[in-house]
């Protein structure tokens, strides 16, 4: 008989650890299924899980088995059709190719794919795998309003879930030693006195003294047995205190063109892009603030509801939005304390003389304050003056300025991954 013993220590949450190992092992299959699911879904439907299927042949596990013992003689039949190196054809018949068509057959067997469900958190882990806000830097910390419980020694009072077993057993051992030591000393003295009395000549022995010593020894032994192994006095609990934690702060400016040149289809794509961005930021950064700015000929800071769902028309002056971003940064978000990011969505249409103004504003003021600027142009047509001016900004700041074109909703997720892939800060 052969035994295989797995001596790897199990974690506290064994089933969760095993599931993470499974997800890591079949990461490529799951990631491919998640990308297909993202392309099928609307962006507003991103927060639920997903059912993933893996071909059964890809999850086969190696097995150990005993071989036949002793010497054996095997006679294998030959064949008249194949020679060494030939590739066997797949058997034909009804339903060939798995199309599900043809008449029923009484031969052959198959195997379903292995299917399982990803939770919301697991699904979003794969959706945003490899993404991050680029160049997140540690800024001067003005306030420490975030607290985190940290270990701070032990205490006599606490809840059972925080009991410190090692310290409790140590306290119990010390208490038992302290309580039993004088009793043991008195018991040893009584036993020595009894032995000395019993060694005397029978004529000189004192029966009353012997009886008293035996009674004392019995009393002391009962006292030793009565000392508890552990007492509530011995229990010690891990003490947790709330300690202020320094944290980086970031703000993302979401800028969207709502002029008349932006059709409803363009606006829907922009909304989906920003919804995906919002979900990404909300998941990864607890200390990120969002500022929503809509613009046509004039720019206005709005709330999330108005940013996504209100309708406006008019001309287009992009510099009005960039000017408003600069003013908000000056008033509320000091670059010394905040990591500043801007994401802009537009169809590329702009007032003729305004594109150069946008370029100058970015180069002279904004780019010096920002960690990252992303621009998505939603149009199937050729680029206009705004794109060309932004290319000049990108040439000057290649590590902190990114721009991509979106033609249809299916481009949103690939473009998003390009814009927010992990980068090394310079």
XYZ file of N, CA and C in Angstrom, residues 296-404:
327
model
N -20.301 72.974 -23.673
C -20.573 73.249 -25.091
C -19.812 74.524 -25.395
N -20.500 75.668 -25.505
C -19.740 76.917 -25.596
C -19.277 77.386 -24.226
N -19.934 76.916 -23.165
C -19.561 77.237 -21.793
C -19.489 75.946 -20.997
N -18.661 75.943 -19.998
C -18.462 74.753 -19.169
C -19.147 74.929 -17.833
N -19.565 73.817 -17.252
C -20.256 73.854 -15.960
C -19.933 72.597 -15.191
N -19.670 72.771 -13.896
C -19.487 71.611 -13.013
C -20.853 71.119 -12.575
N -21.104 69.817 -12.724
C -22.411 69.243 -12.423
C -22.228 68.017 -11.541
N -23.356 67.504 -11.070
C -23.291 66.260 -10.305
C -23.348 65.067 -11.259
N -23.236 63.888 -10.701
C -23.176 62.681 -11.519
C -24.452 62.468 -12.325
N -25.606 62.709 -11.724
C -26.872 62.497 -12.409
C -26.998 63.408 -13.625
N -26.708 64.675 -13.435
C -26.815 65.621 -14.551
C -25.748 65.354 -15.606
N -24.580 64.927 -15.171
C -23.488 64.664 -16.109
C -23.858 63.558 -17.090
N -24.505 62.512 -16.614
C -24.807 61.368 -17.451
C -26.135 61.477 -18.202
N -27.094 62.191 -17.656
C -28.444 62.045 -18.190
C -29.099 63.334 -18.694
N -28.580 64.507 -18.408
C -29.213 65.723 -18.932
C -28.806 65.939 -20.381
N -29.609 66.711 -21.124
C -29.361 66.939 -22.542
C -29.210 68.437 -22.799
N -28.196 68.773 -23.583
C -27.956 70.159 -23.965
C -27.486 70.192 -25.407
N -27.609 71.350 -26.043
C -27.136 71.541 -27.406
C -26.412 72.879 -27.487
N -25.731 73.091 -28.606
C -25.023 74.345 -28.797
C -23.712 74.129 -29.507
N -22.896 75.161 -29.574
C -21.588 75.069 -30.198
C -20.584 74.414 -29.286
N -19.315 74.483 -29.684
C -18.268 73.796 -28.929
C -17.070 74.714 -28.735
N -16.749 74.957 -27.472
C -15.511 75.650 -27.113
C -14.872 74.826 -25.994
N -13.897 73.979 -26.350
C -13.308 73.042 -25.390
C -12.508 73.773 -24.328
N -11.904 74.905 -24.701
C -11.056 75.607 -23.727
C -11.841 76.076 -22.509
N -13.175 76.235 -22.657
C -13.973 76.640 -21.492
C -13.917 75.573 -20.403
N -13.909 74.283 -20.813
C -13.830 73.196 -19.834
C -12.446 73.135 -19.204
N -11.392 73.306 -20.017
C -10.037 73.256 -19.466
C -9.782 74.419 -18.520
N -10.336 75.575 -18.849
C -10.199 76.728 -17.956
C -10.893 76.471 -16.629
N -12.087 75.862 -16.688
C -12.805 75.558 -15.450
C -12.044 74.529 -14.624
N -11.448 73.528 -15.261
C -10.630 72.552 -14.536
C -9.488 73.260 -13.810
N -8.821 74.179 -14.499
C -7.707 74.911 -13.892
C -8.176 75.736 -12.698
N -9.345 76.355 -12.824
C -9.868 77.174 -11.713
C -10.213 76.300 -10.506
N -10.824 75.136 -10.756
C -11.193 74.250 -9.643
C -9.942 73.731 -8.934
N -8.911 73.406 -9.704
C -7.659 72.945 -9.089
C -7.079 74.030 -8.201
N -7.089 75.264 -8.688
C -6.533 76.375 -7.905
C -7.306 76.603 -6.614
N -8.633 76.461 -6.669
C -9.461 76.751 -5.502
C -9.515 75.590 -4.505
N -9.559 74.344 -5.008
C -9.889 73.234 -4.111
C -8.853 72.130 -4.032
N -8.035 71.973 -5.041
C -7.146 70.810 -5.070
C -5.707 71.249 -5.332
N -4.991 71.462 -4.254
C -3.595 71.867 -4.392
C -2.774 70.710 -4.956
N -1.996 70.946 -6.018
C -1.158 69.874 -6.581
C -0.148 69.314 -5.586
N 0.162 70.055 -4.521
C 1.088 69.559 -3.512
C 0.447 68.505 -2.620
N -0.885 68.434 -2.643
C -1.590 67.511 -1.752
C -2.442 66.500 -2.493
N -2.700 66.716 -3.761
C -3.586 65.841 -4.521
C -2.883 65.312 -5.767
N -3.213 64.061 -6.131
C -2.859 63.531 -7.442
C -4.004 63.869 -8.392
N -3.713 64.571 -9.470
C -4.736 65.131 -10.343
C -4.758 64.400 -11.688
N -5.956 63.953 -12.103
C -6.141 63.246 -13.358
C -7.325 63.851 -14.100
N -7.211 63.907 -15.426
C -8.294 64.427 -16.264
C -8.588 63.405 -17.353
N -9.868 63.076 -17.552
C -10.324 62.227 -18.644
C -11.345 63.022 -19.448
N -11.091 63.187 -20.747
C -11.941 64.006 -21.608
C -12.511 63.158 -22.738
N -13.799 63.328 -23.024
C -14.470 62.638 -24.124
C -15.111 63.673 -25.038
N -14.844 63.533 -26.350
C -15.359 64.499 -27.314
C -15.434 63.834 -28.676
N -16.154 64.482 -29.617
C -16.181 64.000 -30.993
C -15.105 64.661 -31.841
N -14.292 65.506 -31.226
C -13.201 66.165 -31.939
C -13.575 67.491 -32.544
N -14.853 67.826 -32.569
C -15.293 69.098 -33.153
C -15.019 70.223 -32.159
N -14.509 71.347 -32.663
C -14.195 72.478 -31.803
C -14.199 73.749 -32.646
N -14.383 74.871 -31.974
C -14.309 76.175 -32.655
C -12.912 76.345 -33.254
N -12.853 76.880 -34.476
C -11.624 76.884 -35.263
C -10.413 77.399 -34.490
N -10.556 78.544 -33.858
C -9.400 79.163 -33.201
C -9.192 78.665 -31.773
N -10.072 77.780 -31.289
C -10.007 77.380 -29.877
C -9.037 76.230 -29.635
N -8.729 75.428 -30.654
C -7.861 74.272 -30.448
C -6.457 74.685 -30.013
N -5.940 75.751 -30.629
C -4.619 76.244 -30.208
C -4.668 76.778 -28.783
N -5.794 77.361 -28.408
C -5.947 77.835 -27.026
C -5.897 76.659 -26.052
N -6.537 75.544 -26.444
C -6.503 74.341 -25.592
C -5.069 73.840 -25.449
N -4.336 73.798 -26.562
C -2.947 73.337 -26.508
C -2.107 74.220 -25.587
N -2.248 75.544 -25.746
C -1.459 76.464 -24.917
C -1.819 76.344 -23.440
N -3.119 76.179 -23.165
C -3.551 76.058 -21.773
C -2.988 74.797 -21.134
N -2.976 73.704 -21.886
C -2.427 72.458 -21.357
C -0.928 72.574 -21.113
N -0.189 73.109 -22.083
C 1.263 73.161 -21.956
C 1.726 74.172 -20.925
N 1.035 75.290 -20.837
C 1.500 76.357 -19.950
C 1.060 76.185 -18.506
N -0.064 75.512 -18.299
C -0.609 75.469 -16.940
C -0.964 74.065 -16.464
N -1.854 73.385 -17.189
C -2.435 72.160 -16.644
C -1.451 71.005 -16.537
N -0.665 70.725 -17.579
C 0.181 69.542 -17.560
C 1.210 69.581 -16.439
N 1.602 70.752 -16.001
C 2.548 70.862 -14.893
C 1.920 70.445 -13.574
N 0.584 70.435 -13.508
C -0.109 70.097 -12.268
C -0.638 68.659 -12.273
N -0.817 68.075 -13.463
C -1.502 66.792 -13.577
C -0.529 65.630 -13.555
N -1.023 64.502 -13.037
C -0.293 63.249 -13.142
C -0.576 62.562 -14.479
N -1.823 62.736 -14.984
C -2.176 62.018 -16.202
C -3.371 62.686 -16.852
N -3.360 62.722 -18.189
C -4.464 63.294 -18.965
C -4.822 62.298 -20.072
N -6.092 61.899 -20.134
C -6.543 60.978 -21.176
C -7.611 61.658 -22.016
N -7.504 61.461 -23.316
C -8.466 62.046 -24.250
C -8.968 60.955 -25.184
N -10.299 60.760 -25.228
C -10.898 59.809 -26.160
C -11.753 60.598 -27.141
N -11.528 60.330 -28.423
C -12.279 61.009 -29.475
C -13.250 60.013 -30.086
N -14.533 60.316 -29.972
C -15.587 59.386 -30.396
C -16.065 59.809 -31.776
N -15.484 59.227 -32.787
C -15.865 59.563 -34.153
C -15.309 58.525 -35.120
N -16.062 58.193 -36.179
C -15.525 57.305 -37.211
C -14.819 58.087 -38.320
N -14.858 59.416 -38.249
C -14.327 60.261 -39.311
C -12.865 60.610 -39.031
N -12.284 61.320 -39.957
C -10.895 61.752 -39.803
C -10.799 62.795 -38.693
N -9.607 62.907 -38.143
C -9.400 63.823 -37.022
C -9.376 65.273 -37.490
N -9.716 66.152 -36.551
C -9.755 67.571 -36.842
C -8.640 68.289 -36.083
N -8.761 69.593 -36.009
C -7.684 70.413 -35.456
C -7.400 70.094 -33.995
N -8.438 69.759 -33.211
C -8.224 69.486 -31.791
C -7.297 68.290 -31.605
N -7.508 67.229 -32.367
C -6.643 66.041 -32.283
C -5.207 66.405 -32.637
N -5.040 67.204 -33.680
C -3.698 67.577 -34.119
C -2.976 68.400 -33.056
N -3.675 69.308 -32.411
C -3.053 70.106 -31.345
C -2.732 69.242 -30.127
N -3.623 68.291 -29.837
C -3.360 67.387 -28.718
C -2.167 66.472 -29.002
N -1.937 66.143 -30.268
C -0.755 65.358 -30.615
C 0.528 66.095 -30.251
N 0.508 67.403 -30.379
C 1.671 68.197 -29.982
C 1.884 68.133 -28.465
N 0.771 68.162 -27.720
C 0.875 68.037 -26.266
C 1.420 66.661 -25.899
N 0.943 65.631 -26.594
C 1.414 64.277 -26.314
C 2.903 64.138 -26.628
N 3.355 64.768 -27.709
C 4.782 64.707 -28.046
C 5.633 65.359 -26.970
N 5.099 66.399 -26.332
C 5.832 67.081 -25.258
C 5.773 66.298 -23.950
N 4.654 65.616 -23.695
C 4.472 64.869 -22.435
C 4.020 63.440 -22.754
N 4.877 62.616 -23.340
C 4.445 61.271 -23.769
C 4.078 60.346 -22.622
N 4.631 60.559 -21.443
C 4.360 59.674 -20.310
C 3.120 60.082 -19.520
N 2.626 61.292 -19.754
C 1.513 61.784 -18.939
C 0.318 62.237 -19.757
N 0.376 62.030 -21.067
C -0.751 62.410 -21.931
C -1.023 61.251 -22.891
N -2.268 60.743 -22.874
C -2.638 59.613 -23.739
C -3.927 59.945 -24.467
N -4.031 59.496 -25.714
C -5.217 59.758 -26.514
C -5.523 58.554 -27.385
N -6.813 58.253 -27.524
C -7.275 57.117 -28.312
C -8.578 57.488 -29.004
